[in-house]
Amino acid sequence: MFEICCQQARFSYLHMKYLFFSWLAVFVGSWIVYVEYSSYTEMCRGHECKNSICDKYKKGVIDGSACSSLCEKQTLYLGKCLTANPNNQVYSGSWGDLEGVIKCQMEEAPRYDLGGEPRKETSAAFNKPTKGTSVEKFREMITDHLKAKVGDQANLAELATQVLSIADGNKDSHISLPEARSTWALLQLNEFLLALVLHDREHTPKLLGFCGDLYVMEKVPHSPLYGISLPWIIEMWIPAGLRRSMDQWFTPSWPHKAKISIGLLELVEDIFHGTFGSFLMCDVSATTFGYNDRHDLKVMDARHIVPEAIFQEVIRQQRCDVDEDCLYGADCLTSCDLTKHRCTTEVTRPNLAKACDALKDYILRGAPSDMSEELEKQLYACIALKGSAEQMEIEHSLILNNLKTLLWKKISHTKDS
């Protein structure tokens, strides 16, 4: 009798334990689903952006090469949400036979952004140029805007002509007021400006079309540059050292990595005293870059590649108490002048040092044994660069050319080059 009672008690205890853990699993699972869903709905608002853009298109406020497909023919589709910032909606998309990436601005409150005018409500972003503005006056507006962004360069007229060519979205040799308003809104974006500046260098994906400040870029097949995405609940338990190693597990063969790395070094070269002035790379992380099937580097997110002149103009007005107050993006840090409590204008690390830092683990893993020691030595010399590139232009150029030469020598005789 006593034995039966003990068995019943044990069964009851196991039953309660099972129920408790079942309830706990349901509770935790429901909480995770709720958090993920809330995060998704807050982050992914592309359809709101589309509806806002199409409403303005139908009212005749804006126009562009993608407007009819997006709002009338329904042949431009928003696919998977890739958004990392709710103010900058990013979706994979398809446009007929083309695959692309759709980007749309969702800034709803006044906000000063580096290198641009204060963005007001989306509806106010399309108030320039005004009715009655001639094409020549619009060209003048564009030239003045570009001069303010990149400085008084010799070939601004050529860049302005390129902008006007893009503005004629339906290629009827006539720029309508709605097309001009869309183009003006796009010109406020760093990413669009960089795509213009580097249009002949193939570092940026091609612009396929636009409608207002929603625009479609060609799809880059491989992104980010390296790294694997894990659920946050797993991520929090992985040590930092192991995580860095895991990021390098699924990367191309070493010769292909060398070609991609050369592409990043060439990008640094092109935006330092380039055709249209100097730019600063303020987020040199793997997620910012990708590559195509030919292993050519592509800039995936150029929002934090900013004209140096604009950066200096804005940062010198920023109040500070410590150097950390003088940070823009993830990587552009200047020092704090404590006598004035204002930020100085010279960045502490040049673009090249940050690029080498991003490439270090990527290019050293799997490097041929006969050059790995020299490669490591050159990379660490590169990472150690301090101050602006202008202050050390000769050393900067020497290190960059040495790295490119070392990598090209190793792959020039292979089909990977």
mmCIF file of C-alpha atoms in Angstrom, residues 113-333:
data_model
loop_
_atom_site.group_PDB
_atom_site.id
_atom_site.type_symbol
_atom_site.label_atom_id
_atom_site.label_comp_id
_atom_site.label_asym_id
_atom_site.label_seq_id
_atom_site.Cartn_x
_atom_site.Cartn_y
_atom_site.Cartn_z
ATOM 1 C CA ASP A 113 21.856 64.652 -41.033
ATOM 2 C CA LEU A 114 25.531 65.050 -41.841
ATOM 3 C CA GLY A 115 25.981 66.349 -45.323
ATOM 4 C CA GLY A 116 22.323 67.183 -45.942
ATOM 5 C CA GLU A 117 19.665 69.691 -45.185
ATOM 6 C CA PRO A 118 17.321 69.025 -42.256
ATOM 7 C CA ARG A 119 14.870 66.391 -43.443
ATOM 8 C CA LYS A 120 11.341 67.423 -42.598
ATOM 9 C CA GLU A 121 8.175 65.386 -43.011
ATOM 10 C CA THR A 122 8.319 63.276 -46.131
ATOM 11 C CA SER A 123 5.666 65.467 -47.770
ATOM 12 C CA ALA A 124 7.948 68.512 -47.446
ATOM 13 C CA ALA A 125 10.929 66.777 -49.080
ATOM 14 C CA PHE A 126 9.492 67.398 -52.568
ATOM 15 C CA ASN A 127 9.006 71.172 -52.515
ATOM 16 C CA LYS A 128 12.023 72.025 -54.699
ATOM 17 C CA PRO A 129 12.337 73.169 -57.399
ATOM 18 C CA THR A 130 9.282 75.407 -57.392
ATOM 19 C CA LYS A 131 6.812 75.793 -60.232
ATOM 20 C CA GLY A 132 8.155 77.911 -63.058
ATOM 21 C CA THR A 133 11.809 76.927 -62.566
ATOM 22 C CA SER A 134 13.571 76.609 -65.922
ATOM 23 C CA VAL A 135 15.923 73.752 -66.787
ATOM 24 C CA GLU A 136 18.862 76.171 -66.756
ATOM 25 C CA LYS A 137 17.870 77.423 -63.301
ATOM 26 C CA PHE A 138 17.565 73.793 -62.144
ATOM 27 C CA ARG A 139 21.052 73.075 -63.547
ATOM 28 C CA GLU A 140 22.326 76.047 -61.543
ATOM 29 C CA MET A 141 20.638 74.696 -58.387
ATOM 30 C CA ILE A 142 22.271 71.312 -58.944
ATOM 31 C CA THR A 143 25.728 72.819 -59.554
ATOM 32 C CA ASP A 144 25.515 74.991 -56.416
ATOM 33 C CA HIS A 145 24.371 71.998 -54.370
ATOM 34 C CA LEU A 146 27.209 69.815 -55.668
ATOM 35 C CA LYS A 147 29.727 72.592 -55.015
ATOM 36 C CA ALA A 148 28.522 72.808 -51.403
ATOM 37 C CA LYS A 149 28.865 69.030 -51.072
ATOM 38 C CA VAL A 150 32.183 68.253 -52.764
ATOM 39 C CA GLY A 151 33.855 71.639 -53.137
ATOM 40 C CA ASP A 152 34.605 73.759 -56.212
ATOM 41 C CA GLN A 153 35.835 70.982 -58.497
ATOM 42 C CA ALA A 154 36.809 71.607 -62.120
ATOM 43 C CA ASN A 155 34.300 69.174 -63.621
ATOM 44 C CA LEU A 156 31.119 69.998 -61.674
ATOM 45 C CA ALA A 157 29.398 70.898 -64.951
ATOM 46 C CA GLU A 158 29.938 67.314 -66.168
ATOM 47 C CA LEU A 159 28.417 65.937 -62.962
ATOM 48 C CA ALA A 160 25.434 68.311 -63.222
ATOM 49 C CA THR A 161 24.822 67.111 -66.795
ATOM 50 C CA GLN A 162 24.841 63.527 -65.534
ATOM 51 C CA VAL A 163 22.222 64.433 -62.890
ATOM 52 C CA LEU A 164 19.995 66.041 -65.524
ATOM 53 C CA SER A 165 20.284 62.906 -67.665
ATOM 54 C CA ILE A 166 19.085 60.769 -64.732
ATOM 55 C CA ALA A 167 16.274 63.259 -64.012
ATOM 56 C CA ASP A 168 14.744 62.573 -67.433
ATOM 57 C CA GLY A 169 13.275 59.306 -66.192
ATOM 58 C CA ASN A 170 11.091 58.553 -69.237
ATOM 59 C CA LYS A 171 13.843 59.647 -71.697
ATOM 60 C CA ASP A 172 11.570 62.039 -73.603
ATOM 61 C CA SER A 173 14.283 64.769 -73.636
ATOM 62 C CA HIS A 174 12.131 66.838 -71.295
ATOM 63 C CA ILE A 175 12.426 67.174 -67.508
ATOM 64 C CA SER A 176 9.055 67.704 -65.882
ATOM 65 C CA LEU A 177 8.612 69.454 -62.524
ATOM 66 C CA PRO A 178 7.710 66.146 -60.751
ATOM 67 C CA GLU A 179 10.846 64.492 -62.211
ATOM 68 C CA ALA A 180 12.972 67.444 -61.068
ATOM 69 C CA ARG A 181 11.532 67.233 -57.531
ATOM 70 C CA SER A 182 12.332 63.522 -57.317
ATOM 71 C CA THR A 183 15.890 64.151 -58.501
ATOM 72 C CA TRP A 184 16.409 66.986 -56.029
ATOM 73 C CA ALA A 185 15.256 64.735 -53.159
ATOM 74 C CA LEU A 186 17.692 62.017 -54.278
ATOM 75 C CA LEU A 187 20.560 64.520 -54.400
ATOM 76 C CA GLN A 188 20.240 65.034 -50.646
ATOM 77 C CA LEU A 189 21.299 61.405 -50.050
ATOM 78 C CA ASN A 190 24.992 60.542 -49.589
ATOM 79 C CA GLU A 191 24.500 57.164 -51.259
ATOM 80 C CA PHE A 192 23.071 58.693 -54.433
ATOM 81 C CA LEU A 193 25.851 61.306 -54.531
ATOM 82 C CA LEU A 194 28.555 58.638 -54.201
ATOM 83 C CA ALA A 195 26.951 56.550 -56.963
ATOM 84 C CA LEU A 196 27.183 59.625 -59.223
ATOM 85 C CA VAL A 197 30.792 60.337 -58.320
ATOM 86 C CA LEU A 198 31.912 56.715 -58.814
ATOM 87 C CA HIS A 199 29.645 55.869 -61.750
ATOM 88 C CA ASP A 200 32.568 54.905 -64.005
ATOM 89 C CA ARG A 201 34.455 52.900 -61.355
ATOM 90 C CA GLU A 202 31.885 50.129 -60.686
ATOM 91 C CA HIS A 203 32.321 50.216 -56.900
ATOM 92 C CA THR A 204 28.633 50.981 -56.416
ATOM 93 C CA PRO A 205 25.607 49.035 -57.713
ATOM 94 C CA LYS A 206 23.906 50.617 -60.738
ATOM 95 C CA LEU A 207 20.829 52.788 -60.277
ATOM 96 C CA LEU A 208 17.950 51.011 -62.042
ATOM 97 C CA GLY A 209 15.213 53.542 -61.397
ATOM 98 C CA PHE A 210 13.560 55.896 -58.921
ATOM 99 C CA CYS A 211 10.288 57.454 -57.812
ATOM 100 C CA GLY A 212 10.598 60.367 -55.409
ATOM 101 C CA ASP A 213 13.384 59.414 -53.015
ATOM 102 C CA LEU A 214 12.551 55.728 -53.368
ATOM 103 C CA TYR A 215 15.157 54.184 -55.651
ATOM 104 C CA VAL A 216 16.091 50.770 -57.030
ATOM 105 C CA MET A 217 19.706 49.560 -57.213
ATOM 106 C CA GLU A 218 20.967 46.432 -58.922
ATOM 107 C CA LYS A 219 21.147 43.395 -56.663
ATOM 108 C CA VAL A 220 24.572 42.418 -55.348
ATOM 109 C CA PRO A 221 24.518 38.598 -55.178
ATOM 110 C CA HIS A 222 26.900 38.157 -52.245
ATOM 111 C CA SER A 223 26.555 40.210 -49.077
ATOM 112 C CA PRO A 224 27.726 40.973 -46.501
ATOM 113 C CA LEU A 225 31.438 40.790 -47.283
ATOM 114 C CA TYR A 226 31.801 38.096 -44.615
ATOM 115 C CA GLY A 227 30.027 36.906 -41.483
ATOM 116 C CA ILE A 228 27.091 34.671 -40.635
ATOM 117 C CA SER A 229 23.793 35.766 -39.151
ATOM 118 C CA LEU A 230 22.662 33.995 -35.986
ATOM 119 C CA PRO A 231 19.544 34.380 -33.823
ATOM 120 C CA TRP A 232 20.220 36.825 -30.964
ATOM 121 C CA ILE A 233 19.459 34.183 -28.328
ATOM 122 C CA ILE A 234 22.383 32.076 -29.696
ATOM 123 C CA GLU A 235 24.580 35.116 -30.358
ATOM 124 C CA MET A 236 24.619 36.138 -26.688
ATOM 125 C CA TRP A 237 26.234 32.833 -25.616
ATOM 126 C CA ILE A 238 29.105 32.804 -28.140
ATOM 127 C CA PRO A 239 32.500 34.189 -26.991
ATOM 128 C CA ALA A 240 33.802 37.137 -29.047
ATOM 129 C CA GLY A 241 36.908 35.243 -30.230
ATOM 130 C CA LEU A 242 34.870 32.284 -31.502
ATOM 131 C CA ARG A 243 32.392 34.669 -33.125
ATOM 132 C CA ARG A 244 35.154 36.376 -35.129
ATOM 133 C CA SER A 245 36.409 32.974 -36.257
ATOM 134 C CA MET A 246 32.902 31.852 -37.266
ATOM 135 C CA ASP A 247 32.538 34.958 -39.434
ATOM 136 C CA GLN A 248 35.338 33.633 -41.656
ATOM 137 C CA TRP A 249 33.931 30.112 -42.132
ATOM 138 C CA PHE A 250 31.862 30.791 -45.253
ATOM 139 C CA THR A 251 34.091 32.947 -47.446
ATOM 140 C CA PRO A 252 35.397 32.486 -51.027
ATOM 141 C CA SER A 253 38.731 30.900 -51.884
ATOM 142 C CA TRP A 254 41.800 32.969 -50.979
ATOM 143 C CA PRO A 255 42.527 34.234 -54.550
ATOM 144 C CA HIS A 256 38.924 35.476 -54.752
ATOM 145 C CA LYS A 257 39.266 37.154 -51.355
ATOM 146 C CA ALA A 258 42.452 38.822 -52.592
ATOM 147 C CA LYS A 259 40.611 40.265 -55.610
ATOM 148 C CA ILE A 260 37.778 41.551 -53.385
ATOM 149 C CA SER A 261 40.327 43.081 -50.999
ATOM 150 C CA ILE A 262 42.046 44.860 -53.887
ATOM 151 C CA GLY A 263 38.626 46.272 -54.775
ATOM 152 C CA LEU A 264 38.285 47.786 -51.293
ATOM 153 C CA LEU A 265 41.791 49.266 -51.507
ATOM 154 C CA GLU A 266 40.937 50.765 -54.912
ATOM 155 C CA LEU A 267 37.759 52.271 -53.463
ATOM 156 C CA VAL A 268 39.852 53.937 -50.728
ATOM 157 C CA GLU A 269 42.169 55.230 -53.456
ATOM 158 C CA ASP A 270 39.318 56.567 -55.596
ATOM 159 C CA ILE A 271 37.621 58.552 -52.839
ATOM 160 C CA PHE A 272 40.855 60.085 -51.530
ATOM 161 C CA HIS A 273 41.514 63.202 -53.627
ATOM 162 C CA GLY A 274 39.350 61.706 -56.342
ATOM 163 C CA THR A 275 37.801 63.447 -59.335
ATOM 164 C CA PHE A 276 35.196 65.104 -57.143
ATOM 165 C CA GLY A 277 37.099 65.723 -53.909
ATOM 166 C CA SER A 278 37.720 63.539 -50.853
ATOM 167 C CA PHE A 279 35.221 61.402 -48.968
ATOM 168 C CA LEU A 280 35.418 59.875 -45.489
ATOM 169 C CA MET A 281 34.361 56.286 -44.817
ATOM 170 C CA CYS A 282 32.547 56.418 -41.478
ATOM 171 C CA ASP A 283 31.382 52.796 -41.307
ATOM 172 C CA VAL A 284 33.915 50.313 -42.638
ATOM 173 C CA SER A 285 32.247 47.087 -41.549
ATOM 174 C CA ALA A 286 31.573 43.827 -43.387
ATOM 175 C CA THR A 287 27.840 44.585 -43.641
ATOM 176 C CA THR A 288 28.603 47.720 -45.675
ATOM 177 C CA PHE A 289 30.150 45.756 -48.562
ATOM 178 C CA GLY A 290 29.380 42.822 -50.817
ATOM 179 C CA TYR A 291 30.634 41.433 -54.113
ATOM 180 C CA ASN A 292 29.308 40.147 -57.430
ATOM 181 C CA ASP A 293 29.891 36.848 -59.230
ATOM 182 C CA ARG A 294 33.144 38.197 -60.727
ATOM 183 C CA HIS A 295 34.316 39.002 -57.174
ATOM 184 C CA ASP A 296 34.267 42.757 -57.755
ATOM 185 C CA LEU A 297 33.706 44.679 -54.516
ATOM 186 C CA LYS A 298 30.423 46.608 -54.258
ATOM 187 C CA VAL A 299 29.372 49.195 -51.668
ATOM 188 C CA MET A 300 26.068 48.004 -50.196
ATOM 189 C CA ASP A 301 25.368 50.960 -47.914
ATOM 190 C CA ALA A 302 27.012 54.294 -48.706
ATOM 191 C CA ARG A 303 25.035 56.451 -46.257
ATOM 192 C CA HIS A 304 28.135 56.859 -44.090
ATOM 193 C CA ILE A 305 30.580 57.670 -46.881
ATOM 194 C CA VAL A 306 30.461 61.454 -46.661
ATOM 195 C CA PRO A 307 32.220 64.365 -48.395
ATOM 196 C CA GLU A 308 35.155 65.457 -46.233
ATOM 197 C CA ALA A 309 34.368 69.179 -46.660
ATOM 198 C CA ILE A 310 30.809 68.710 -45.351
ATOM 199 C CA PHE A 311 32.008 66.506 -42.493
ATOM 200 C CA GLN A 312 34.495 69.141 -41.370
ATOM 201 C CA GLU A 313 31.943 71.944 -41.640
ATOM 202 C CA VAL A 314 29.440 70.100 -39.431
ATOM 203 C CA ILE A 315 31.819 68.488 -36.910
ATOM 204 C CA ARG A 316 33.560 71.780 -36.028
ATOM 205 C CA GLN A 317 30.201 73.111 -34.773
ATOM 206 C CA GLN A 318 29.606 70.134 -32.478
ATOM 207 C CA ARG A 319 29.966 70.728 -28.735
ATOM 208 C CA CYS A 320 32.073 68.230 -26.763
ATOM 209 C CA ASP A 321 33.542 67.408 -23.367
ATOM 210 C CA VAL A 322 35.491 64.294 -24.376
ATOM 211 C CA ASP A 323 36.806 62.911 -27.676
ATOM 212 C CA GLU A 324 33.978 60.352 -27.800
ATOM 213 C CA ASP A 325 31.520 63.238 -28.313
ATOM 214 C CA CYS A 326 33.189 63.823 -31.693
ATOM 215 C CA LEU A 327 32.167 60.529 -33.319
ATOM 216 C CA TYR A 328 30.131 60.239 -36.510
ATOM 217 C CA GLY A 329 28.930 56.866 -37.707
ATOM 218 C CA ALA A 330 30.983 53.975 -36.381
ATOM 219 C CA ASP A 331 34.464 55.082 -37.432
ATOM 220 C CA CYS A 332 34.894 58.839 -37.947
ATOM 221 C CA LEU A 333 36.363 60.192 -34.713
#
